PDB file of C-alpha atoms in Angstrom:
ATOM      1  CA  MET A 244       0.000   0.000   0.000  1.00 33.00           C
ATOM      2  CA  LEU A 245       1.196   3.483  -0.843  1.00 35.00           C
ATOM      3  CA  TRP A 246       0.385   4.984   2.565  1.00 38.00           C
ATOM      4  CA  ARG A 247       2.811   2.656   4.374  1.00 37.00           C
ATOM      5  CA  GLY A 248       5.848   4.265   2.802  1.00 40.00           C
ATOM      6  CA  ILE A 249       4.875   7.916   2.551  1.00 39.00           C
ATOM      7  CA  PHE A 250       6.901   9.088   5.538  1.00 38.00           C
ATOM      8  CA  LYS A 251       9.106   6.080   6.205  1.00 40.00           C
ATOM      9  CA  GLY A 252      12.395   7.164   7.646  1.00 45.00           C
ATOM     10  CA  MET A 253      11.106  10.297   9.408  1.00 44.00           C
ATOM     11  CA  ASP A 254      11.499   8.624  12.793  1.00 51.00           C
ATOM     12  CA  LYS A 255      13.079   5.424  11.526  1.00 71.00           C
ATOM     13  CA  ARG A 256      11.126   2.720  13.320  1.00 82.00           C
ATOM     14  CA  GLY A 257       8.922   4.781  15.619  1.00 93.00           C
ATOM     15  CA  ARG A 258       7.874   4.976  19.255  1.00 96.00           C
ATOM     16  CA  LEU A 259       5.573   2.498  21.009  1.00 97.00           C
ATOM     17  CA  LEU A 260       3.842   2.347  24.401  1.00 98.00           C
ATOM     18  CA  ILE A 261       3.169  -1.154  25.757  1.00 98.00           C
ATOM     19  CA  VAL A 262       0.459  -1.280  28.437  1.00 98.00           C
ATOM     20  CA  ASP A 263      -0.025  -4.535  30.358  1.00 96.00           C
ATOM     21  CA  ASP A 264      -0.244  -5.372  34.045  1.00 95.00           C
ATOM     22  CA  GLU A 265       1.804  -8.542  33.540  1.00 95.00           C
ATOM     23  CA  VAL A 266       5.521  -7.734  33.653  1.00 96.00           C
ATOM     24  CA  ASP A 267       6.364 -10.989  31.827  1.00 95.00           C
ATOM     25  CA  ILE A 268       4.076 -10.100  28.908  1.00 94.00           C
ATOM     26  CA  ARG A 269       5.612  -6.614  28.646  1.00 96.00           C
ATOM     27  CA  GLU A 270       9.073  -8.168  28.652  1.00 96.00           C
ATOM     28  CA  VAL A 271       8.209 -10.671  25.890  1.00 95.00           C
ATOM     29  CA  LEU A 272       6.636  -7.893  23.795  1.00 96.00           C
ATOM     30  CA  ARG A 273       9.612  -5.575  24.362  1.00 96.00           C
ATOM     31  CA  GLU A 274      12.069  -8.288  23.325  1.00 95.00           C
ATOM     32  CA  SER A 275       9.988  -9.251  20.276  1.00 94.00           C
ATOM     33  CA  LEU A 276       9.700  -5.658  19.086  1.00 95.00           C
ATOM     34  CA  ALA A 277      13.122  -4.279  20.080  1.00 93.00           C
ATOM     35  CA  ASP A 278      14.565  -4.667  16.572  1.00 92.00           C
ATOM     36  CA  HIS A 279      11.485  -3.090  14.970  1.00 93.00           C
ATOM     37  CA  VAL A 280      10.837  -0.035  17.160  1.00 94.00           C
ATOM     38  CA  ASP A 281      13.208   2.795  18.129  1.00 92.00           C
ATOM     39  CA  LEU A 282      11.742   3.563  21.552  1.00 94.00           C
ATOM     40  CA  ILE A 283       9.533   1.360  23.697  1.00 96.00           C
ATOM     41  CA  PHE A 284       7.828   2.785  26.766  1.00 97.00           C
ATOM     42  CA  GLU A 285       5.926   0.660  29.287  1.00 97.00           C
ATOM     43  CA  ALA A 286       3.016   1.104  31.674  1.00 97.00           C
ATOM     44  CA  GLY A 287       1.395  -1.366  34.080  1.00 96.00           C
ATOM     45  CA  ASP A 288      -2.185  -0.158  33.559  1.00 96.00           C
ATOM     46  CA  GLY A 289      -4.279   2.457  31.791  1.00 96.00           C
ATOM     47  CA  ALA A 290      -3.900   5.078  34.528  1.00 96.00           C
ATOM     48  CA  GLU A 291      -0.106   4.855  34.378  1.00 97.00           C
ATOM     49  CA  ALA A 292      -0.254   4.995  30.573  1.00 97.00           C
ATOM     50  CA  LEU A 293      -2.357   8.190  30.647  1.00 96.00           C
ATOM     51  CA  GLU A 294       0.130   9.741  33.040  1.00 96.00           C
ATOM     52  CA  LYS A 295       3.082   8.814  30.799  1.00 96.00           C
ATOM     53  CA  LEU A 296       1.311  10.151  27.715  1.00 95.00           C
ATOM     54  CA  GLN A 297       1.329  13.602  29.332  1.00 93.00           C
ATOM     55  CA  THR A 298       5.118  13.711  28.859  1.00 93.00           C
ATOM     56  CA  ILE A 299       5.885  11.380  25.952  1.00 93.00           C
ATOM     57  CA  SER A 300       4.726  11.108  22.364  1.00 92.00           C
ATOM     58  CA  VAL A 301       4.265   7.709  20.721  1.00 96.00           C
ATOM     59  CA  HIS A 302       3.237   6.539  17.264  1.00 95.00           C
ATOM     60  CA  ALA A 303       1.237   3.545  18.538  1.00 97.00           C
ATOM     61  CA  ILE A 304      -0.086   1.956  21.716  1.00 98.00           C
ATOM     62  CA  LEU A 305      -0.246  -1.803  22.338  1.00 97.00           C
ATOM     63  CA  SER A 306      -2.530  -2.438  25.302  1.00 96.00           C
ATOM     64  CA  ASP A 307      -4.056  -5.312  27.217  1.00 94.00           C
ATOM     65  CA  ILE A 308      -7.770  -4.954  27.963  1.00 92.00           C
ATOM     66  CA  ASN A 309      -8.137  -6.394  31.478  1.00 90.00           C
ATOM     67  CA  MET A 310      -5.935  -4.472  33.932  1.00 92.00           C
ATOM     68  CA  PRO A 311      -6.336  -3.027  37.432  1.00 89.00           C
ATOM     69  CA  LYS A 312      -7.019   0.681  38.046  1.00 92.00           C
ATOM     70  CA  MET A 313      -7.930   1.412  34.413  1.00 94.00           C
ATOM     71  CA  SER A 314      -8.690  -1.120  31.669  1.00 93.00           C
ATOM     72  CA  GLY A 315      -7.474  -0.877  28.110  1.00 94.00           C
ATOM     73  CA  LEU A 316     -10.999   0.068  26.979  1.00 94.00           C
ATOM     74  CA  GLU A 317     -11.133   2.911  29.507  1.00 96.00           C
ATOM     75  CA  LEU A 318      -7.693   4.067  28.347  1.00 97.00           C
ATOM     76  CA  LEU A 319      -8.859   4.069  24.716  1.00 95.00           C
ATOM     77  CA  ARG A 320     -12.062   5.974  25.633  1.00 94.00           C
ATOM     78  CA  ASN A 321     -10.047   8.579  27.549  1.00 95.00           C
ATOM     79  CA  LEU A 322      -7.565   9.044  24.708  1.00 93.00           C
ATOM     80  CA  ARG A 323     -10.338   9.555  22.155  1.00 89.00           C
ATOM     81  CA  LYS A 324     -12.130  12.023  24.470  1.00 90.00           C
ATOM     82  CA  MET A 325      -8.841  13.942  24.722  1.00 88.00           C
ATOM     83  CA  GLY A 326      -8.701  14.082  20.919  1.00 82.00           C
ATOM     84  CA  LYS A 327      -5.678  11.775  20.672  1.00 86.00           C
ATOM     85  CA  ASN A 328      -5.866   9.601  17.579  1.00 85.00           C
ATOM     86  CA  THR A 329      -2.803   7.456  18.218  1.00 91.00           C
ATOM     87  CA  PRO A 330      -3.271   4.012  16.626  1.00 93.00           C
ATOM     88  CA  PHE A 331      -4.330   1.682  19.442  1.00 95.00           C
ATOM     89  CA  ILE A 332      -3.778  -2.084  19.271  1.00 95.00           C
ATOM     90  CA  VAL A 333      -5.709  -4.249  21.715  1.00 93.00           C
ATOM     91  CA  LEU A 334      -4.342  -7.452  23.244  1.00 91.00           C
ATOM     92  CA  THR A 335      -7.161  -9.796  24.177  1.00 84.00           C
ATOM     93  CA  GLY A 336      -7.149 -13.030  26.107  1.00 78.00           C
ATOM     94  CA  PHE A 337      -8.762 -16.117  24.663  1.00 63.00           C
ATOM     95  CA  GLY A 338     -12.521 -15.606  24.776  1.00 64.00           C
ATOM     96  CA  ASP A 339     -12.346 -11.792  25.051  1.00 73.00           C
ATOM     97  CA  LYS A 340     -13.641 -11.249  21.521  1.00 75.00           C
ATOM     98  CA  GLU A 341     -16.572  -9.136  22.701  1.00 81.00           C
ATOM     99  CA  MET A 342     -14.064  -6.770  24.320  1.00 82.00           C
ATOM    100  CA  ALA A 343     -12.120  -6.622  21.054  1.00 80.00           C
ATOM    101  CA  ILE A 344     -15.340  -5.692  19.262  1.00 82.00           C
ATOM    102  CA  GLN A 345     -15.972  -2.883  21.756  1.00 86.00           C
ATOM    103  CA  ALA A 346     -12.411  -1.619  21.266  1.00 86.00           C
ATOM    104  CA  LEU A 347     -12.789  -1.615  17.479  1.00 83.00           C
ATOM    105  CA  ARG A 348     -16.046   0.320  17.825  1.00 83.00           C
ATOM    106  CA  LEU A 349     -14.178   2.876  19.946  1.00 85.00           C
ATOM    107  CA  GLY A 350     -11.635   3.312  17.172  1.00 84.00           C
ATOM    108  CA  ALA A 351      -8.915   0.770  17.957  1.00 90.00           C
ATOM    109  CA  PHE A 352      -6.559   0.157  15.040  1.00 90.00           C
ATOM    110  CA  ASP A 353      -6.516  -3.636  15.403  1.00 90.00           C
ATOM    111  CA  PHE A 354      -6.515  -6.467  17.940  1.00 87.00           C
ATOM    112  CA  LEU A 355      -4.264  -9.404  18.711  1.00 89.00           C
ATOM    113  CA  GLU A 356      -5.378 -12.463  20.624  1.00 86.00           C
ATOM    114  CA  LYS A 357      -3.227 -14.067  23.325  1.00 84.00           C
ATOM    115  CA  PRO A 358      -1.330 -16.291  22.959  1.00 85.00           C
ATOM    116  CA  PHE A 359       0.118 -14.346  20.071  1.00 84.00           C
ATOM    117  CA  LYS A 360       2.604 -15.112  17.351  1.00 88.00           C
ATOM    118  CA  GLU A 361       5.624 -12.813  17.151  1.00 91.00           C
ATOM    119  CA  VAL A 362       5.259 -12.373  13.394  1.00 91.00           C
ATOM    120  CA  ASN A 363       1.660 -11.141  13.834  1.00 89.00           C
ATOM    121  CA  ILE A 364       2.648  -8.628  16.508  1.00 94.00           C
ATOM    122  CA  ILE A 365       5.491  -7.257  14.412  1.00 94.00           C
ATOM    123  CA  ASP A 366       3.231  -6.853  11.362  1.00 92.00           C
ATOM    124  CA  VAL A 367       0.395  -5.117  13.226  1.00 92.00           C
ATOM    125  CA  VAL A 368       2.737  -2.848  15.217  1.00 95.00           C
ATOM    126  CA  ASP A 369       4.666  -1.897  12.047  1.00 94.00           C
ATOM    127  CA  ARG A 370       1.406  -0.901  10.306  1.00 91.00           C
ATOM    128  CA  ALA A 371       0.142   1.009  13.346  1.00 92.00           C
ATOM    129  CA  ILE A 372       3.412   2.903  13.743  1.00 94.00           C
ATOM    130  CA  GLU A 373       3.458   3.890  10.071  1.00 89.00           C
ATOM    131  CA  LEU A 374      -0.075   5.260  10.429  1.00 87.00           C
ATOM    132  CA  GLY A 375       0.928   6.992  13.671  1.00 89.00           C
ATOM    133  CA  LYS A 376       3.883   8.648  11.946  1.00 89.00           C
ATOM    134  CA  ASN A 377       1.577   9.905   9.198  1.00 82.00           C
ATOM    135  CA  ILE A 378      -0.854  11.278  11.795  1.00 81.00           C
ATOM    136  CA  GLU A 379       2.040  12.955  13.616  1.00 82.00           C
ATOM    137  CA  HIS A 380       3.264  14.491  10.367  1.00 73.00           C
ATOM    138  CA  TRP A 381      -0.105  15.756   9.173  1.00 72.00           C
ATOM    139  CA  GLY A 382      -1.625  16.537  12.565  1.00 65.00           C
ATOM    140  CA  ASP A 383      -5.019  15.219  13.599  1.00 55.00           C
ATOM    141  CA  ASP A 384      -7.030  17.746  11.571  1.00 57.00           C
ATOM    142  CA  GLN A 385      -5.094  17.458   8.323  1.00 53.00           C
ATOM    143  CA  ALA A 386      -4.820  13.681   8.644  1.00 51.00           C
ATOM    144  CA  GLN A 387      -8.566  13.453   8.157  1.00 52.00           C
ATOM    145  CA  GLU A 388      -8.340  15.564   5.005  1.00 51.00           C
ATOM    146  CA  VAL A 389      -5.636  13.391   3.423  1.00 49.00           C
ATOM    147  CA  GLY A 390      -7.608  10.204   3.959  1.00 47.00           C
ATOM    148  CA  LEU A 391      -5.936   8.628   6.957  1.00 50.00           C
ATOM    149  CA  GLU A 392      -9.387   8.145   8.507  1.00 55.00           C
ATOM    150  CA  THR A 393     -10.270   5.881   5.583  1.00 52.00           C
ATOM    151  CA  ILE A 394      -7.150   3.802   6.184  1.00 52.00           C
ATOM    152  CA  ARG A 395      -8.010   3.358   9.867  1.00 55.00           C
ATOM    153  CA  GLU A 396     -11.616   2.473   9.072  1.00 59.00           C
ATOM    154  CA  GLU A 397     -10.531  -0.100   6.468  1.00 56.00           C
ATOM    155  CA  THR A 398      -8.168  -1.704   8.992  1.00 58.00           C
ATOM    156  CA  ALA A 399     -10.894  -1.816  11.659  1.00 57.00           C
ATOM    157  CA  ALA A 400     -13.368  -3.268   9.133  1.00 58.00           C
ATOM    158  CA  HIS A 401     -10.860  -6.019   8.291  1.00 56.00           C
ATOM    159  CA  SER A 402     -10.449  -6.785  12.016  1.00 58.00           C
ATOM    160  CA  ILE A 403     -14.213  -6.877  12.511  1.00 57.00           C
ATOM    161  CA  ARG A 404     -14.570  -9.363   9.633  1.00 56.00           C
ATOM    162  CA  ARG A 405     -11.912 -11.572  11.289  1.00 55.00           C
ATOM    163  CA  LEU A 406     -13.885 -11.448  14.541  1.00 54.00           C
ATOM    164  CA  GLU A 407     -17.200 -12.184  12.821  1.00 55.00           C
ATOM    165  CA  LYS A 408     -15.731 -15.307  11.246  1.00 56.00           C
ATOM    166  CA  SER A 409     -14.159 -16.542  14.472  1.00 54.00           C
ATOM    167  CA  ILE A 410     -17.255 -15.895  16.630  1.00 50.00           C
ATOM    168  CA  GLY A 411     -20.032 -17.327  14.526  1.00 52.00           C
ATOM    169  CA  GLY A 412     -18.709 -18.604  11.264  1.00 47.00           C
ATOM    170  CA  GLY A 413     -19.445 -15.249   9.664  1.00 44.00           C
ATOM    171  CA  ASN A 414     -23.150 -15.255  10.585  1.00 42.00           C
ATOM    172  CA  ILE A 415     -22.935 -12.579  13.268  1.00 40.00           C
ATOM    173  CA  LYS A 416     -23.023  -8.996  12.065  1.00 42.00           C
ATOM    174  CA  ILE A 417     -21.272  -6.326  14.049  1.00 42.00           C
ATOM    175  CA  LEU A 418     -22.498  -2.790  13.514  1.00 43.00           C
ATOM    176  CA  PRO A 419     -19.681  -0.304  12.851  1.00 45.00           C
ATOM    177  CA  LYS A 420     -19.131   2.533  15.274  1.00 44.00           C
ATOM    178  CA  LYS A 421     -20.678   5.870  14.429  1.00 43.00           C
ATOM    179  CA  LYS A 422     -18.385   8.207  12.542  1.00 45.00           C
ATOM    180  CA  ASN A 423     -16.527  10.741  14.618  1.00 43.00           C
ATOM    181  CA  PRO A 424     -16.619  13.864  12.450  1.00 42.00           C
ATOM    182  CA  GLY A 425     -13.880  15.550  14.455  1.00 42.00           C
ATOM    183  CA  GLY A 426     -11.183  12.913  14.376  1.00 42.00           C
ATOM    184  CA  ILE A 427      -9.596   9.870  12.933  1.00 40.00           C
TER     185      ILE A 427
END
């Protein structure tokens, strides 16, 4: 896709925030992504992530859903309310597909199911970071004008189709989230 390479090299491999209450999971993710991301920040829950995001800028967020203090869904809701359109990847446990659906409706970029394959994480994070770099370059308002909203919606639609197939053999229909006219 053309959009993946538009601004490649601006920040080499990008900046990522990993949010998970399990230290071992954060460590595995950090090690898996170390050769693919320039800077990796970590937080143990959504509240800590929100605090960190006051002082750091990232191109993508990779977050667990079920965490103490503040869940991944609450973190995503708060970010969108604040007008932050950082691509958000959800990590779900086996059987948490309904939570993944809610996250996609809230504007998550994609989801990954635990246990995950390293190759899948690298691919999804690479795509999210490239989109995040484009959003950073254009700014949230201009990003909408140049079509980055369409890219995010197409990615979410693809993820929803994957969920529909895995939940009910493709027979369950998931309504898309309402368009947010002010953001991506």
